[in-house]
Tab-separated table of C-alpha atoms in Angstrom:
chain	number	residue	atom	x	y	z
A	1	PRO	CA	45.047	-57.259	-4.681
A	2	GLY	CA	42.250	-60.223	-3.151
A	3	ALA	CA	39.455	-57.755	-2.805
A	4	ASP	CA	36.042	-59.407	-3.387
A	5	LEU	CA	34.551	-57.687	-6.562
A	6	SER	CA	31.559	-60.215	-7.556
A	7	ARG	CA	28.743	-57.835	-6.236
A	8	THR	CA	30.609	-54.444	-7.721
A	9	VAL	CA	28.276	-52.497	-10.039
A	10	GLY	CA	30.856	-49.442	-11.915
A	11	TRP	CA	33.642	-48.600	-12.144
A	12	PHE	CA	36.279	-47.676	-10.025
A	13	THR	CA	37.922	-44.228	-10.138
A	14	SER	CA	40.478	-41.192	-8.591
A	15	LEU	CA	39.361	-38.491	-7.268
A	16	TYR	CA	41.694	-35.560	-7.065
A	17	PRO	CA	42.373	-31.709	-7.423
A	18	VAL	CA	45.448	-30.734	-10.042
A	19	ALA	CA	46.273	-27.366	-11.338
A	20	VAL	CA	47.293	-27.143	-14.882
A	21	ASP	CA	49.115	-24.166	-16.350
A	22	PRO	CA	49.508	-24.543	-20.805
A	23	GLY	CA	50.453	-21.030	-20.793
A	24	ALA	CA	50.121	-18.018	-22.391
A	25	HIS	CA	47.198	-17.190	-24.657
A	26	ASP	CA	48.883	-17.891	-28.095
A	27	THR	CA	51.323	-20.179	-27.295
A	28	ASP	CA	51.157	-23.364	-29.378
A	29	PRO	CA	48.084	-26.577	-28.900
A	30	GLY	CA	50.715	-28.555	-28.733
A	31	THR	CA	52.979	-26.991	-26.971
A	32	ALA	CA	49.960	-26.420	-24.401
A	33	LEU	CA	48.843	-29.924	-24.751
A	34	LYS	CA	52.681	-31.972	-24.301
A	35	THR	CA	52.714	-28.794	-21.423
A	36	VAL	CA	49.474	-30.176	-19.631
A	37	LYS	CA	50.352	-33.769	-20.062
A	38	GLU	CA	53.885	-33.568	-18.977
A	39	GLN	CA	51.647	-31.247	-14.990
A	40	LEU	CA	49.072	-34.254	-15.210
A	41	ARG	CA	51.658	-37.682	-15.365
A	42	ALA	CA	53.486	-35.813	-12.851
A	43	VAL	CA	50.861	-36.791	-10.402
A	44	PRO	CA	51.332	-40.180	-8.830
A	45	ASP	CA	49.822	-43.140	-8.610
A	46	LYS	CA	46.870	-40.817	-11.565
A	47	GLY	CA	45.897	-38.996	-7.868
A	48	ILE	CA	44.787	-42.766	-5.987
A	49	GLY	CA	46.192	-41.951	-3.169
A	50	TYR	CA	45.169	-38.748	-2.565
A	51	GLY	CA	41.248	-39.926	-0.816
A	52	LEU	CA	43.581	-42.030	1.456
A	53	LEU	CA	45.603	-38.813	2.470
A	54	ARG	CA	43.003	-36.586	2.444
A	55	HIS	CA	40.701	-38.049	4.981
A	56	LEU	CA	42.429	-41.029	6.266
A	57	ASN	CA	46.559	-39.768	7.503
A	58	PRO	CA	45.978	-37.578	10.534
A	59	GLY	CA	49.834	-36.253	9.218
A	60	THR	CA	48.276	-34.987	6.310
A	61	ALA	CA	44.176	-34.829	6.969
A	62	PRO	CA	44.114	-31.870	8.329
A	63	GLU	CA	46.420	-29.623	6.068
A	64	LEU	CA	44.520	-30.725	2.407
A	65	ALA	CA	41.144	-30.015	4.605
A	66	GLY	CA	42.460	-26.607	4.611
A	67	ARG	CA	42.715	-26.329	1.036
A	68	PRO	CA	40.290	-24.242	-0.960
A	69	GLU	CA	37.726	-26.803	-3.041
A	70	PRO	CA	37.936	-27.463	-6.422
A	71	GLN	CA	35.577	-24.941	-8.294
A	72	ILE	CA	35.552	-26.443	-11.970
A	73	GLY	CA	34.766	-30.787	-11.297
A	74	PHE	CA	35.299	-33.043	-14.583
A	75	ASN	CA	35.372	-36.258	-16.039
A	76	TYR	CA	35.855	-38.234	-19.076
A	77	LEU	CA	34.216	-41.274	-18.529
A	78	GLY	CA	35.657	-43.057	-21.753
A	79	ARG	CA	35.705	-44.212	-25.019
A	80	PHE	CA	31.986	-46.601	-25.534
A	81	GLU	CA	30.186	-47.836	-28.954
A	82	ALA	CA	26.952	-45.917	-29.099
A	83	ALA	CA	24.131	-48.236	-29.820
A	84	GLY	CA	19.757	-47.102	-31.350
A	85	THR	CA	19.759	-43.882	-33.209
A	86	ALA	CA	20.777	-40.888	-32.182
A	87	ALA	CA	18.340	-39.657	-30.499
A	88	GLU	CA	18.518	-42.861	-27.558
A	89	ARG	CA	22.201	-41.813	-27.721
A	90	ALA	CA	21.418	-37.855	-27.160
A	91	GLU	CA	19.563	-39.600	-24.362
A	92	ASP	CA	21.647	-41.938	-22.706
A	93	TRP	CA	23.936	-38.795	-21.599
A	94	ALA	CA	21.488	-35.553	-21.669
A	95	ALA	CA	20.210	-34.354	-18.176
A	96	PRO	CA	16.151	-34.885	-17.366
A	97	PRO	CA	14.350	-31.709	-18.739
A	98	GLU	CA	12.966	-30.636	-15.095
A	99	ALA	CA	16.729	-30.373	-14.210
A	100	THR	CA	17.357	-27.870	-16.880
A	101	GLU	CA	15.555	-24.547	-15.480
A	102	THR	CA	17.495	-24.706	-11.900
A	103	LEU	CA	20.802	-27.060	-11.848
A	104	GLY	CA	21.450	-25.552	-15.726
A	105	SER	CA	22.279	-28.777	-16.782
A	106	GLY	CA	21.950	-31.681	-14.575
A	107	GLY	CA	21.132	-33.124	-11.043
A	108	HIS	CA	18.113	-32.244	-8.912
A	109	GLU	CA	17.169	-28.532	-7.298
A	110	GLN	CA	17.768	-29.633	-4.157
A	111	ARG	CA	20.864	-31.686	-4.359
A	112	PRO	CA	24.413	-29.444	-3.773
A	113	LEU	CA	26.691	-29.852	-6.211
A	114	THR	CA	29.875	-30.328	-5.612
A	115	HIS	CA	31.326	-27.745	-7.805
A	116	ALA	CA	30.425	-24.768	-9.191
A	117	LEU	CA	30.929	-26.078	-12.922
A	118	GLY	CA	30.735	-29.716	-13.451
A	119	LEU	CA	32.182	-31.741	-17.246
A	120	SER	CA	31.764	-34.644	-17.569
A	121	ALA	CA	32.438	-35.993	-21.135
A	122	VAL	CA	32.761	-39.104	-22.880
A	123	ALA	CA	33.553	-40.148	-26.039
A	124	GLN	CA	31.078	-42.004	-28.054
A	125	ASP	CA	31.499	-44.475	-31.400
A	126	ARG	CA	28.991	-44.019	-34.299
A	127	PRO	CA	28.577	-45.201	-37.671
A	128	ASP	CA	29.806	-41.158	-39.235
A	129	GLY	CA	33.303	-41.829	-36.587
A	130	VAL	CA	34.255	-40.254	-32.824
A	131	HIS	CA	32.244	-38.120	-31.263
A	132	LEU	CA	33.130	-36.522	-28.589
A	133	VAL	CA	29.947	-35.459	-25.856
A	134	ALA	CA	30.795	-33.267	-23.216
A	135	ILE	CA	27.293	-32.925	-20.414
A	136	TRP	CA	27.838	-29.209	-18.131
A	137	SER	CA	25.808	-29.194	-14.566
A	138	TRP	CA	25.469	-25.492	-13.071
A	139	PRO	CA	23.474	-23.838	-10.863
A	140	GLY	CA	21.666	-21.122	-12.524
A	141	ALA	CA	22.125	-19.079	-9.472
A	142	LEU	CA	26.231	-18.520	-11.166
A	143	PHE	CA	25.677	-18.673	-14.357
A	144	THR	CA	23.730	-18.415	-16.961
A	145	GLU	CA	22.635	-21.022	-20.556
A	146	GLN	CA	24.271	-17.895	-22.397
A	147	GLU	CA	27.606	-17.934	-20.240
A	148	ILE	CA	27.775	-22.124	-19.837
A	149	GLY	CA	26.661	-22.114	-23.976
A	150	ASP	CA	29.461	-19.813	-24.718
A	151	LEU	CA	32.421	-21.552	-21.979
A	152	ALA	CA	31.036	-24.533	-24.252
A	153	ASP	CA	31.636	-22.567	-27.385
A	154	LEU	CA	35.390	-22.020	-26.075
A	155	TRP	CA	36.192	-25.484	-24.973
A	156	PHE	CA	34.598	-27.321	-28.127
A	157	ARG	CA	37.093	-24.004	-30.403
A	158	GLU	CA	39.752	-24.642	-28.600
A	159	LEU	CA	39.889	-29.107	-28.334
A	160	THR	CA	38.828	-28.134	-32.299
A	161	ALA	CA	42.391	-26.181	-32.544
A	162	LEU	CA	44.150	-29.504	-30.561
A	163	ALA	CA	42.828	-32.001	-32.858
A	164	GLN	CA	43.731	-30.138	-36.307
A	165	CYS	CA	47.524	-29.953	-34.735
A	166	ALA	CA	47.321	-33.080	-34.063
A	167	GLU	CA	46.394	-33.657	-37.960
A	168	ARG	CA	49.695	-31.080	-38.855
A	169	PRO	CA	52.356	-33.649	-40.285
A	170	GLU	CA	55.126	-31.983	-37.430
A	171	ALA	CA	52.719	-32.921	-35.085
A	172	GLY	CA	53.360	-34.848	-31.907
A	173	GLY	CA	56.803	-35.834	-30.268
A	174	LEU	CA	58.275	-37.065	-26.921
A	175	THR	CA	58.266	-35.307	-23.950
A	176	PRO	CA	60.048	-36.153	-20.873
A	177	SER	CA	58.167	-38.689	-19.278
A	178	ASP	CA	58.039	-40.659	-22.485
A	179	VAL	CA	61.238	-41.547	-21.937
A	180	ASP	CA	61.776	-41.763	-18.141
A	181	LEU	CA	64.857	-43.358	-17.871
A	182	LEU	CA	66.841	-40.623	-19.305
A	183	GLN	CA	66.742	-37.186	-17.673
A	184	LEU	CA	65.891	-34.661	-20.008
A	185	SER	CA	64.055	-31.608	-20.573
A	186	GLN	CA	61.128	-30.433	-22.855
A	187	ASP	CA	63.807	-27.966	-25.130
A	188	GLU	CA	66.193	-30.943	-24.813
A	189	ILE	CA	63.833	-33.829	-26.352
A	190	ASP	CA	63.074	-30.835	-29.299
A	191	GLU	CA	66.733	-30.461	-30.398
A	192	PHE	CA	67.527	-33.828	-30.789
A	193	GLU	CA	64.188	-34.156	-32.586
A	194	SER	CA	64.661	-31.282	-34.639
A	195	ASP	CA	68.245	-32.788	-35.323
A	196	LEU	CA	67.134	-36.443	-36.688
A	197	SER	CA	64.638	-34.740	-39.068
């Protein structure tokens, strides 16, 4: 409150490490989504205090500095209306061609990457519906374009499974963080929902 942001360009975001565990590989996508949702909602204040604890707090900075850096960086940029032709939209979110040989997808070869694998995603509102655009970046010395392509295919297959799960009539439901005034487990919530349906 009271900060003068009149000369600020862009938006504020928080950068923090998080580990999520969706459960076993054969877990139902809806169950996995609820599990990850609860893990992310458990991060205090959506991670906004991590930078202060990591860099400015003398009591916590040394401990956090001693932990390994995350190997994967993920950034969801939000949902925007896409204007212009499909080619113009793609160019807005693509790396320059000269970057792909050294870094796979994104960045100058002399600029160090902060993660072994980076993924930025944006949802674009287009005339034919919402499209998810993913921009992958990686050091060419660590991964081949084929390996990243295979990973991207797997990622989109999993997202498609989640979307198909969400379209089912019984999809959705509450999780413990949705009813934080009560102390209920996911099993108890599922039992209540089952009794009421």
